Amino acid sequence: MLLWASLLVLAPVSGQIAAPKPVISLHPPWTVVFKGETVTLTCHVPHLRAAEYITWHLSYFGKDLLHKTPGNTLKVHDSGRFRCQTKDSPPSDSVRLIFSSDWLILQAPHTVFEGDTLVLRCQVKGRQKLITVKYSWNGKVISVSNQGQDLLIPQASLNNSGHYQCIGFLERDHYVYKSSTRIIKIQELFPYPKLQVTPSQPTEGSSVNLSCQTQLPLERSDTLLYFTFFRDRGVMLSDWSRSPELQITTIWREDSGSYWCTAATAIPSIQKHSLPLQVHVQGVPVSGVLLETQPQGGQALAGEPLVLVCSVAEGTGDIAFSWHREDTGEHVGRKQQRSQRAELEIPAVGGSHMGRYYCTADNGHGLARSGALNVTVTGTPGNRSGLIAAGATGGLLSILLLAVALWMYHQHQRKSGGRFLENTTRSTPTIGPGEAPHSGCPALVELQQLYGNGYLEEENLAYSEIRIIQLGQEEAASTSRTSLENKLLSVDNLKLYPKQ
C-alpha cells in the first residue's frame, strides 16, 4: 500500500540537498496488530553496504534500548517506538507499533500522503467473520458494509484527517464490537511553494531569476513535480516544466507587479500556489547626454543632409529625446524610443539652419540636457556633376544654333546665285603650282572661322571646328550642281567628346 522510493535524498526541486535520513517501512503495513503477531521493520538506507550493521533505537515502557542487526530488517513482537540509523546517517523518524488485545481493531497505514488512497481495515480477533461493518469519521458514520469490506478513500486530502473508528457485528452472535478510536493524519505530499526573486529589487534592462521552492518527503522522492510562473491577472510566464527555475532575460519597469508560482503533480493532480510577491523594477535615470552631428563638427554643406545625434551614457526604459535651437528657442524635433541613441535628420541644410543646437533626454526619472553645438553651413546648393551637366547642355544648344545659322546663310546664297561647297578637310584649300586665280573672279578665300578645335577646361569636354569656305564662280560651275545641292553644309565631327 505504501510506495517506497529510492530515498536517496530529498527531491532536489528546491535546489538544496538534505541529509540522507533513513526511512522505516512495515510489513504488514499496519501500525496496530493483535498480540502474538509479528511485524517486520525494514530500514531503508541509501548505499547500504552488505556487511554494515544497522543500529535500532527501541523505546519500551519509557526505556530506550539499542539493538544492532547485520541486515536492515528487524522483527518486532511488542508495542513501542522504533528508529534506525547507520554510523554515517542521522536517525530515522520514529514508528509507533501497537500490539492490541482488543476483540476489534481498526488498522491503518503508518504514513498516508495527500493523493494516496487511504485504506482502513476493521479486523476481529481470531479471524472471525463480520457480517456488518460501519466506519465513522469524527463521530459520523461515513460507510456501511454488509460484507465486512475495507474502507477505501481514493486521493486522500488533508481534509480527510481526523478521528476514525469501526463498529462490527459478528456472524455468530448479535453483539456489537467497537474498535479504539484512531487519529489519522494525512501528510502533505509537498508544502506550498515559496517564490524567490533574485535580485529582489531588479533594475531595468537586467535579468531576473524566479525560483519556485518546495520539497518532497523522502518516502515520495520519486514523485514528479511540474512548475509554472504567473504575473498580474494570471498572465502565464512559462509552460509547465520540470524545472523550478525561470529566467527573465530582460525586465522593464512596466513588468513591475505581483508574481507567483504553482507546483503540481501529474497523476493524481495536486496543485499548490505560492503567495504573491510584489516585484518593483527600478529605472536608471538618464545621464551623460551628448549631441553630435554627421558630418562631424557641425560643419555642413549647403543642400546636403545633416544628422543630429543625441545619446546618453546611462538611462533605461523608454527615453524621450528632444532637439532645440538655443539661439532662437525653437523646438526642432522629438522622438521616444527604447534606446540610448536617437537621430534627427535635416534633409537639405541652408543658411537658415545655422545656429546653436542642443538636445535633452528624459525617461521619467528626470530630464538631462546636452551642451550646445554650433552648426555652420558653407557653399551654395548644387554639386560638380550638376555643373558639368549644365556645361554640356549649353554646348549642345550652341551647336544647334550654329547649324540653324549656317542653314539660313545657305538659303541666302542660293537666292543670290552663290554656291557652297562641302569641305572635306580641316585646312584652307590652296591653289596648285602654275595656277592663277581666274580673272574677274574672287580668289578662293576663307571667309570665316566660326568654331575651332578647343577644350572646355571646366567641363573636361572638347569640340570640333567648323569652317565656311566660298569658292570662285568657275570652280563652282565645274562642280556638279546636284552634288552642291545635296551637300550644302558639312560639319566635320560635330560632336562633344571627352578630353584625352
Short mmCIF file of C-alpha atoms in Angstrom, two decimals:
data_model
loop_
_atom_site.label_atom_id
_atom_site.label_comp_id
_atom_site.label_asym_id
_atom_site.label_seq_id
_atom_site.Cartn_x
_atom_site.Cartn_y
_atom_site.Cartn_z
CA MET A 1 0.00 0.00 0.00
CA LEU A 2 2.90 2.36 0.67
CA LEU A 3 5.08 3.09 -2.33
CA TRP A 4 8.63 3.26 -1.02
CA ALA A 5 11.05 5.33 -3.06
CA SER A 6 14.73 5.03 -3.59
CA LEU A 7 15.06 7.54 -0.74
CA LEU A 8 18.48 8.71 -1.78
CA VAL A 9 17.99 12.36 -0.92
CA LEU A 10 15.23 14.87 -0.69
CA ALA A 11 13.82 15.68 -4.10
CA PRO A 12 16.07 18.44 -5.49
CA VAL A 13 13.17 20.69 -6.51
CA SER A 14 14.31 23.50 -4.23
CA GLY A 15 17.92 23.42 -5.37
CA GLN A 16 19.06 22.06 -1.96
CA ILE A 17 20.14 18.55 -0.92
CA ALA A 18 19.05 17.33 2.50
CA ALA A 19 20.87 14.84 4.70
CA PRO A 20 20.28 11.18 3.78
CA LYS A 21 17.92 10.22 6.59
CA PRO A 22 16.78 6.55 6.65
CA VAL A 23 13.08 5.63 6.42
CA ILE A 24 11.31 2.68 8.07
CA SER A 25 8.66 0.61 6.28
CA LEU A 26 6.32 -2.02 7.80
CA HIS A 27 5.16 -5.46 6.73
CA PRO A 28 2.25 -5.86 7.07
CA PRO A 29 1.75 -2.12 6.67
CA TRP A 30 -0.48 -1.68 9.75
CA THR A 31 0.64 0.09 12.90
CA VAL A 32 -1.98 -1.78 15.01
CA VAL A 33 -1.99 -5.58 15.12
CA PHE A 34 -3.14 -8.25 17.56
CA LYS A 35 -0.88 -9.55 20.25
CA GLY A 36 1.04 -12.62 19.20
CA GLU A 37 1.51 -11.32 15.64
CA THR A 38 4.81 -10.20 14.15
CA VAL A 39 5.68 -7.03 12.27
CA THR A 40 8.85 -6.78 10.20
CA LEU A 41 10.58 -3.37 10.13
CA THR A 42 12.87 -2.51 7.23
CA CYS A 43 15.38 0.35 7.45
CA HIS A 44 15.83 1.96 4.03
CA VAL A 45 19.32 3.46 3.81
CA PRO A 46 20.93 4.78 0.62
CA HIS A 47 24.08 2.95 -0.44
CA LEU A 48 23.91 0.39 2.35
CA ARG A 49 26.90 -1.96 2.32
CA ALA A 50 26.22 -5.67 2.81
CA ALA A 51 28.47 -6.01 5.86
CA GLU A 52 27.21 -2.85 7.50
CA TYR A 53 25.26 -3.05 10.77
CA ILE A 54 22.05 -1.17 11.46
CA THR A 55 21.51 0.35 14.89
CA TRP A 56 17.93 0.26 16.15
CA HIS A 57 16.63 2.57 18.83
CA LEU A 58 13.90 0.82 20.80
CA SER A 59 11.60 2.53 23.29
CA TYR A 60 9.74 0.08 25.57
CA PHE A 61 7.75 1.25 28.56
CA GLY A 62 9.67 4.50 28.77
CA LYS A 63 13.09 2.85 28.40
CA ASP A 64 15.45 3.38 25.45
CA LEU A 65 17.41 0.39 24.19
CA LEU A 66 19.90 -0.11 21.36
CA HIS A 67 19.94 -3.17 19.17
CA LYS A 68 22.20 -3.91 16.19
CA THR A 69 21.37 -6.15 13.26
CA PRO A 70 23.68 -7.27 10.41
CA GLY A 71 20.93 -6.58 7.90
CA ASN A 72 18.41 -3.80 7.55
CA THR A 73 15.38 -5.69 8.96
CA LEU A 74 14.06 -6.20 12.48
CA LYS A 75 11.16 -8.43 13.63
CA VAL A 76 9.02 -6.89 16.36
CA HIS A 77 6.51 -8.52 18.75
CA ASP A 78 5.94 -5.81 21.36
CA SER A 79 4.49 -2.33 21.34
CA GLY A 80 6.86 0.59 21.29
CA ARG A 81 8.62 3.25 19.19
CA PHE A 82 11.38 2.36 16.79
CA ARG A 83 14.10 4.26 14.87
CA CYS A 84 17.08 3.13 12.83
CA GLN A 85 20.37 4.56 11.58
CA THR A 86 23.86 3.73 10.31
CA LYS A 87 27.11 5.10 11.69
CA ASP A 88 27.11 7.76 8.96
CA SER A 89 23.43 8.74 8.94
CA PRO A 90 21.13 10.59 11.30
CA PRO A 91 18.31 8.59 12.97
CA SER A 92 15.11 7.98 11.04
CA ASP A 93 11.71 9.25 12.09
CA SER A 94 10.13 7.05 14.71
CA VAL A 95 7.44 4.45 14.05
CA ARG A 96 4.93 3.55 16.76
CA LEU A 97 3.56 -0.02 16.86
CA ILE A 98 0.63 -1.23 18.95
CA PHE A 99 0.06 -4.92 19.71
CA SER A 100 -3.58 -4.92 20.89
CA SER A 101 -5.60 -7.40 22.96
CA ASP A 102 -8.98 -5.94 21.90
CA TRP A 103 -11.61 -8.02 20.09
CA LEU A 104 -11.89 -5.48 17.30
CA ILE A 105 -9.17 -3.21 15.96
CA LEU A 106 -9.04 -0.54 13.25
CA GLN A 107 -5.94 -0.87 11.10
CA ALA A 108 -4.39 1.97 9.08
CA PRO A 109 -1.03 2.54 7.33
CA HIS A 110 1.83 4.24 9.13
CA THR A 111 2.04 7.09 6.62
CA VAL A 112 -0.57 8.43 4.22
CA PHE A 113 0.21 11.37 1.91
CA GLU A 114 -2.27 13.54 0.11
CA GLY A 115 -3.09 11.94 -3.21
CA ASP A 116 -2.67 8.42 -1.79
CA THR A 117 -5.57 6.00 -1.36
CA LEU A 118 -6.38 5.72 2.33
CA VAL A 119 -7.15 2.09 3.26
CA LEU A 120 -8.87 1.31 6.58
CA ARG A 121 -9.48 -2.25 7.73
CA CYS A 122 -11.76 -3.38 10.56
CA GLN A 123 -10.24 -6.62 11.97
CA VAL A 124 -11.81 -9.00 14.52
CA LYS A 125 -9.75 -11.22 16.80
CA GLY A 126 -9.40 -14.85 15.84
CA ARG A 127 -10.21 -14.12 12.21
CA GLN A 128 -13.88 -14.39 12.79
CA LYS A 129 -16.28 -13.12 10.16
CA LEU A 130 -18.02 -9.79 10.40
CA ILE A 131 -21.45 -9.57 8.81
CA THR A 132 -21.76 -5.79 9.04
CA VAL A 133 -19.12 -3.05 9.45
CA LYS A 134 -19.65 0.63 9.97
CA TYR A 135 -16.90 3.23 9.67
CA SER A 136 -17.19 6.61 11.36
CA TRP A 137 -15.17 9.82 10.95
CA ASN A 138 -15.25 12.40 13.73
CA GLY A 139 -18.29 10.60 15.20
CA LYS A 140 -20.23 10.48 11.91
CA VAL A 141 -20.91 7.21 10.07
CA ILE A 142 -19.42 7.52 6.59
CA SER A 143 -19.67 3.93 5.35
CA VAL A 144 -21.67 0.74 5.98
CA SER A 145 -20.61 -2.61 4.55
CA ASN A 146 -22.59 -5.84 4.87
CA GLN A 147 -19.63 -7.90 3.79
CA GLY A 148 -17.01 -6.51 6.13
CA GLN A 149 -15.03 -4.90 3.37
CA ASP A 150 -12.22 -2.40 3.77
CA LEU A 151 -12.90 1.33 3.52
CA LEU A 152 -11.12 2.99 0.60
CA ILE A 153 -10.76 6.78 0.32
CA PRO A 154 -9.12 7.50 -3.04
CA GLN A 155 -6.91 10.57 -3.45
CA ALA A 156 -6.97 11.46 0.19
CA SER A 157 -6.60 15.14 1.05
CA LEU A 158 -5.60 16.99 4.19
CA ASN A 159 -9.30 17.36 4.95
CA ASN A 160 -9.55 13.59 5.42
CA SER A 161 -7.51 13.76 8.62
CA GLY A 162 -9.45 13.11 11.81
CA HIS A 163 -10.69 10.51 14.32
CA TYR A 164 -11.71 7.17 12.82
CA GLN A 165 -13.48 4.19 14.39
CA CYS A 166 -15.10 1.00 13.18
CA ILE A 167 -18.11 -0.90 14.53
CA GLY A 168 -18.57 -4.61 13.77
CA PHE A 169 -21.33 -7.21 14.04
CA LEU A 170 -20.15 -10.81 14.38
CA GLU A 171 -21.85 -13.52 12.43
CA ARG A 172 -22.11 -15.88 15.46
CA ASP A 173 -23.97 -13.53 17.80
CA HIS A 174 -25.67 -10.19 17.99
CA TYR A 175 -23.01 -8.37 19.97
CA VAL A 176 -21.70 -5.05 18.74
CA TYR A 177 -17.95 -4.51 18.89
CA LYS A 178 -16.24 -1.15 18.68
CA SER A 179 -12.61 -0.51 17.94
CA SER A 180 -10.50 2.06 19.68
CA THR A 181 -10.50 5.48 18.06
CA ARG A 182 -7.53 6.12 15.80
CA ILE A 183 -6.21 9.53 14.90
CA ILE A 184 -5.17 9.52 11.27
CA LYS A 185 -3.28 12.48 9.86
CA ILE A 186 -2.90 12.85 6.12
CA GLN A 187 0.54 14.31 5.41
CA GLU A 188 1.39 16.89 2.80
CA LEU A 189 2.98 15.49 -0.32
CA PHE A 190 4.86 18.76 -0.59
CA PRO A 191 4.43 22.11 1.18
CA TYR A 192 3.07 25.19 -0.52
CA PRO A 193 5.85 26.59 -2.70
CA LYS A 194 7.61 29.83 -1.96
CA LEU A 195 8.61 32.18 -4.77
CA GLN A 196 12.07 33.71 -4.59
CA VAL A 197 13.16 36.55 -6.91
CA THR A 198 16.86 37.29 -7.47
CA PRO A 199 17.75 40.12 -7.29
CA SER A 200 14.86 41.22 -5.09
CA GLN A 201 14.93 44.79 -6.48
CA PRO A 202 15.95 44.46 -10.14
CA THR A 203 16.81 47.41 -12.39
CA GLU A 204 15.50 47.95 -15.90
CA GLY A 205 17.35 46.07 -18.61
CA SER A 206 18.76 43.46 -16.20
CA SER A 207 17.93 39.76 -15.93
CA VAL A 208 15.85 38.23 -13.10
CA ASN A 209 15.72 34.67 -11.81
CA LEU A 210 12.47 33.24 -10.41
CA SER A 211 12.67 30.15 -8.19
CA CYS A 212 9.66 28.11 -7.03
CA GLN A 213 10.91 26.44 -3.85
CA THR A 214 9.34 23.34 -2.29
CA GLN A 215 10.42 19.78 -1.47
CA LEU A 216 9.14 16.23 -1.47
CA PRO A 217 9.40 13.85 1.52
CA LEU A 218 11.87 11.00 1.42
CA GLU A 219 9.08 8.45 1.04
CA ARG A 220 7.88 10.22 -2.14
CA SER A 221 11.15 11.47 -3.57
CA ASP A 222 10.41 9.79 -6.92
CA THR A 223 7.22 11.83 -7.45
CA LEU A 224 7.38 14.10 -10.50
CA LEU A 225 6.62 17.76 -9.85
CA TYR A 226 5.89 20.38 -12.51
CA PHE A 227 6.16 24.15 -12.23
CA THR A 228 4.84 27.28 -13.89
CA PHE A 229 5.02 31.03 -13.17
CA PHE A 230 2.44 33.80 -13.28
CA ARG A 231 2.22 37.58 -13.18
CA ASP A 232 -0.65 40.06 -12.63
CA ARG A 233 -4.11 38.92 -13.79
CA GLY A 234 -2.98 35.35 -14.30
CA VAL A 235 -0.56 36.05 -17.16
CA MET A 236 1.37 32.79 -17.60
CA LEU A 237 5.08 33.44 -17.97
CA SER A 238 6.08 29.85 -18.80
CA ASP A 239 4.68 26.50 -19.82
CA TRP A 240 4.58 23.64 -17.33
CA SER A 241 8.13 22.40 -16.81
CA ARG A 242 10.11 20.07 -14.55
CA SER A 243 12.43 22.95 -13.77
CA PRO A 244 11.54 25.09 -10.72
CA GLU A 245 13.57 27.96 -12.18
CA LEU A 246 12.68 30.66 -14.71
CA GLN A 247 14.97 33.38 -16.01
CA ILE A 248 13.59 36.64 -17.39
CA THR A 249 16.46 37.80 -19.59
CA THR A 250 15.41 41.46 -19.69
CA ILE A 251 12.94 43.09 -17.32
CA TRP A 252 11.43 46.58 -17.66
CA ARG A 253 9.63 48.99 -15.40
CA GLU A 254 6.23 48.02 -16.84
CA ASP A 255 6.98 44.42 -15.72
CA SER A 256 6.61 45.51 -12.09
CA GLY A 257 3.73 43.79 -10.30
CA SER A 258 2.62 40.69 -8.44
CA TYR A 259 4.32 37.36 -9.23
CA TRP A 260 3.60 33.83 -8.02
CA CYS A 261 4.33 30.22 -8.98
CA THR A 262 2.50 26.89 -8.97
CA ALA A 263 3.80 23.39 -8.23
CA ALA A 264 1.75 20.34 -9.23
CA THR A 265 1.82 16.60 -9.68
CA ALA A 266 0.57 14.90 -12.82
CA ILE A 267 -1.47 11.92 -11.52
CA PRO A 268 -3.23 12.47 -9.24
CA SER A 269 -3.32 16.19 -9.84
CA ILE A 270 -2.30 18.16 -6.77
CA GLN A 271 -1.67 21.88 -7.34
CA LYS A 272 -0.36 24.39 -4.85
CA HIS A 273 0.27 28.09 -5.38
CA SER A 274 2.80 30.29 -3.68
CA LEU A 275 1.86 33.53 -2.01
CA PRO A 276 2.08 36.53 -4.37
CA LEU A 277 5.31 38.51 -4.27
CA GLN A 278 5.49 42.15 -5.30
CA VAL A 279 8.36 42.93 -7.66
CA HIS A 280 9.28 46.58 -8.25
CA VAL A 281 11.59 47.18 -11.21
CA GLN A 282 13.74 50.25 -10.69
CA GLY A 283 14.75 52.53 -13.55
CA VAL A 284 18.16 54.15 -14.10
CA PRO A 285 17.96 57.93 -14.66
CA VAL A 286 19.48 59.32 -17.85
CA SER A 287 22.90 60.95 -17.61
CA GLY A 288 25.78 61.95 -19.86
CA VAL A 289 23.63 63.46 -22.65
CA LEU A 290 25.74 64.28 -25.74
CA LEU A 291 24.84 65.97 -29.05
CA GLU A 292 26.87 65.11 -32.16
CA THR A 293 26.43 65.66 -35.89
CA GLN A 294 27.02 63.73 -39.09
CA PRO A 295 29.16 65.11 -40.73
CA GLN A 296 31.14 65.66 -37.57
CA GLY A 297 31.90 69.02 -36.02
CA GLY A 298 28.63 70.68 -37.02
CA GLN A 299 30.02 71.74 -40.43
CA ALA A 300 27.51 71.09 -43.20
CA LEU A 301 27.49 71.80 -46.96
CA ALA A 302 24.55 73.72 -48.31
CA GLY A 303 21.96 71.42 -49.89
CA GLU A 304 23.42 68.34 -48.19
CA PRO A 305 21.73 66.38 -45.32
CA LEU A 306 22.71 66.96 -41.69
CA VAL A 307 22.02 64.41 -38.91
CA LEU A 308 21.74 65.48 -35.26
CA VAL A 309 22.64 62.54 -32.98
CA CYS A 310 21.53 62.64 -29.32
CA SER A 311 22.87 59.91 -26.99
CA VAL A 312 23.02 59.14 -23.26
CA ALA A 313 25.77 57.38 -21.32
CA GLU A 314 23.25 55.83 -18.88
CA GLY A 315 19.49 55.50 -18.74
CA THR A 316 16.94 52.69 -19.07
CA GLY A 317 13.46 52.20 -20.45
CA ASP A 318 11.72 54.43 -22.99
CA ILE A 319 13.66 57.67 -23.41
CA ALA A 320 12.14 60.84 -24.88
CA PHE A 321 14.72 62.74 -26.98
CA SER A 322 14.17 66.40 -27.98
CA TRP A 323 16.25 68.73 -30.17
CA HIS A 324 16.27 72.54 -29.72
CA ARG A 325 17.79 75.76 -31.14
CA GLU A 326 19.49 77.65 -28.35
CA ASP A 327 19.78 80.93 -30.26
CA THR A 328 16.14 81.07 -31.37
CA GLY A 329 14.42 78.93 -28.71
CA GLU A 330 12.90 76.79 -31.49
CA HIS A 331 11.88 73.18 -30.84
CA VAL A 332 13.34 71.20 -33.76
CA GLY A 333 12.06 67.65 -33.20
CA ARG A 334 11.19 64.87 -30.76
CA LYS A 335 11.49 61.06 -30.67
CA GLN A 336 10.65 58.47 -27.98
CA GLN A 337 12.16 55.02 -28.17
CA ARG A 338 13.71 52.28 -26.03
CA SER A 339 17.26 53.13 -26.97
CA GLN A 340 20.17 55.17 -25.64
CA ARG A 341 20.64 56.88 -29.01
CA ALA A 342 18.34 58.72 -31.40
CA GLU A 343 18.85 60.60 -34.70
CA LEU A 344 17.11 63.61 -36.26
CA GLU A 345 17.83 64.34 -39.95
CA ILE A 346 17.62 67.67 -41.76
CA PRO A 347 17.37 66.55 -45.43
CA ALA A 348 18.94 69.67 -47.01
CA VAL A 349 20.52 72.38 -44.87
CA GLY A 350 20.64 76.02 -45.81
CA GLY A 351 21.67 79.29 -44.29
CA SER A 352 18.60 79.36 -42.09
CA HIS A 353 19.78 76.23 -40.28
CA MET A 354 22.94 77.83 -38.93
CA GLY A 355 22.91 78.30 -35.17
CA ARG A 356 23.49 76.64 -31.82
CA TYR A 357 21.71 73.35 -31.10
CA TYR A 358 21.29 71.16 -28.02
CA CYS A 359 19.24 68.07 -27.07
CA THR A 360 17.50 66.73 -23.95
CA ALA A 361 16.64 63.20 -22.74
CA ASP A 362 14.07 62.06 -20.18
CA ASN A 363 12.98 58.55 -19.09
CA GLY A 364 10.65 59.63 -16.32
CA HIS A 365 13.34 59.94 -13.66
CA GLY A 366 14.37 63.50 -14.51
CA LEU A 367 15.34 65.45 -17.63
CA ALA A 368 19.01 65.86 -18.64
CA ARG A 369 20.47 68.26 -21.23
CA SER A 370 23.49 68.17 -23.51
CA GLY A 371 25.89 71.02 -24.19
CA ALA A 372 25.26 73.36 -27.13
CA LEU A 373 26.83 72.66 -30.54
CA ASN A 374 27.34 75.30 -33.25
CA VAL A 375 26.15 74.33 -36.76
CA THR A 376 27.66 76.17 -39.76
CA VAL A 377 26.67 75.93 -43.44
CA THR A 378 29.16 76.55 -46.24
CA GLY A 379 28.98 76.62 -50.08
CA THR A 380 25.97 77.04 -52.36
CA PRO A 381 23.38 74.46 -53.32
CA GLY A 382 24.40 72.17 -56.17
CA ASN A 383 27.35 69.95 -56.94
CA ARG A 384 30.10 69.31 -59.52
CA SER A 385 28.07 66.85 -61.55
CA GLY A 386 25.36 69.46 -61.93
CA LEU A 387 27.88 71.99 -63.27
CA ILE A 388 29.23 69.52 -65.81
CA ALA A 389 25.73 68.61 -66.96
CA ALA A 390 24.85 72.29 -67.36
CA GLY A 391 28.02 72.95 -69.39
CA ALA A 392 27.35 70.02 -71.69
CA THR A 393 23.78 71.14 -72.26
CA GLY A 394 24.94 74.67 -73.10
CA GLY A 395 27.47 73.37 -75.62
CA LEU A 396 24.82 71.33 -77.41
CA LEU A 397 22.49 74.31 -77.61
CA SER A 398 25.30 76.46 -79.10
CA ILE A 399 25.97 73.90 -81.83
CA LEU A 400 22.27 73.70 -82.64
CA LEU A 401 22.09 77.48 -83.03
CA LEU A 402 25.18 77.38 -85.28
CA ALA A 403 23.59 74.79 -87.54
CA VAL A 404 20.49 76.95 -87.90
CA ALA A 405 22.65 79.97 -88.79
CA LEU A 406 24.50 78.02 -91.47
CA TRP A 407 21.24 76.83 -92.98
CA MET A 408 19.95 80.39 -93.18
CA TYR A 409 23.22 81.54 -94.74
CA HIS A 410 22.96 78.78 -97.37
CA GLN A 411 19.43 79.84 -98.26
CA HIS A 412 20.62 83.41 -98.74
CA GLN A 413 23.46 82.26 -101.02
CA ARG A 414 21.11 80.25 -103.23
CA LYS A 415 18.91 83.27 -103.73
CA SER A 416 21.97 85.46 -104.61
CA GLY A 417 23.45 82.88 -107.01
CA GLY A 418 26.31 81.94 -104.71
CA ARG A 419 27.47 78.37 -104.17
CA PHE A 420 28.52 76.46 -101.17
CA LEU A 421 30.94 73.61 -101.37
CA GLU A 422 31.39 70.83 -98.93
CA ASN A 423 34.63 70.99 -97.07
CA THR A 424 36.19 67.61 -96.57
CA THR A 425 39.29 68.78 -94.72
CA ARG A 426 40.05 70.92 -91.75
CA SER A 427 42.52 73.21 -93.62
CA THR A 428 42.01 76.04 -96.10
CA PRO A 429 42.23 74.86 -99.82
CA THR A 430 45.27 76.11 -101.77
CA ILE A 431 45.92 76.84 -105.50
CA GLY A 432 48.14 74.37 -107.31
CA PRO A 433 51.52 75.31 -108.88
CA GLY A 434 51.26 77.37 -112.01
CA GLU A 435 47.65 78.17 -111.48
CA ALA A 436 46.41 81.65 -111.12
CA PRO A 437 43.18 82.88 -109.97
CA HIS A 438 40.58 83.34 -112.67
CA SER A 439 40.37 86.90 -113.76
CA GLY A 440 37.37 88.71 -112.63
CA CYS A 441 36.62 86.05 -110.05
CA PRO A 442 37.40 86.45 -106.44
CA ALA A 443 40.16 84.19 -105.22
CA LEU A 444 39.43 81.19 -103.07
CA VAL A 445 39.37 82.69 -99.62
CA GLU A 446 38.48 81.65 -96.15
CA LEU A 447 35.54 83.79 -95.25
CA GLN A 448 35.14 82.97 -91.62
CA GLN A 449 36.16 80.51 -88.90
CA LEU A 450 33.04 80.07 -86.92
CA TYR A 451 34.24 77.41 -84.50
CA GLY A 452 37.68 75.96 -83.86
CA ASN A 453 39.02 72.93 -82.07
CA GLY A 454 39.34 73.64 -78.38
CA TYR A 455 38.70 72.41 -74.86
CA LEU A 456 36.39 73.48 -72.14
CA GLU A 457 38.65 73.08 -69.17
CA GLU A 458 35.93 73.31 -66.54
CA GLU A 459 33.65 70.78 -68.18
CA ASN A 460 36.52 68.48 -69.26
CA LEU A 461 34.99 68.45 -72.82
CA ALA A 462 36.31 69.18 -76.38
CA TYR A 463 34.64 70.50 -79.50
CA SER A 464 35.37 70.30 -83.29
CA GLU A 465 35.94 73.25 -85.60
CA ILE A 466 33.57 74.28 -88.38
CA ARG A 467 34.80 76.32 -91.37
CA ILE A 468 32.77 78.03 -94.14
CA ILE A 469 34.56 78.30 -97.49
CA GLN A 470 33.45 80.33 -100.59
CA LEU A 471 34.85 79.25 -103.98
CA GLY A 472 35.25 81.12 -107.25
CA GLN A 473 32.42 81.09 -109.73
CA GLU A 474 34.25 78.98 -112.38
CA GLU A 475 35.21 76.31 -109.97
CA ALA A 476 31.69 76.35 -108.70
CA ALA A 477 30.41 75.94 -112.26
CA SER A 478 32.62 72.93 -112.84
CA THR A 479 31.22 71.22 -109.85
CA SER A 480 28.14 69.16 -110.15
CA ARG A 481 25.10 71.26 -109.25
CA THR A 482 23.38 68.20 -107.93
CA SER A 483 26.27 67.47 -105.56
CA LEU A 484 26.24 71.03 -104.33
CA GLU A 485 22.54 70.97 -103.69
CA ASN A 486 22.73 67.66 -101.84
CA LYS A 487 25.74 68.69 -99.78
CA LEU A 488 25.08 72.24 -98.78
CA LEU A 489 26.66 72.06 -95.40
CA SER A 490 29.38 69.91 -93.91
CA VAL A 491 30.09 69.81 -90.26
CA ASP A 492 33.21 67.82 -89.57
CA ASN A 493 32.95 65.65 -86.41
CA LEU A 494 30.17 67.78 -84.98
CA LYS A 495 30.03 66.28 -81.51
CA LEU A 496 31.28 66.65 -77.97
CA TYR A 497 33.79 64.12 -76.75
CA PRO A 498 35.85 63.76 -73.57
CA LYS A 499 39.25 65.37 -73.42
CA GLN A 500 42.03 62.73 -73.62
#
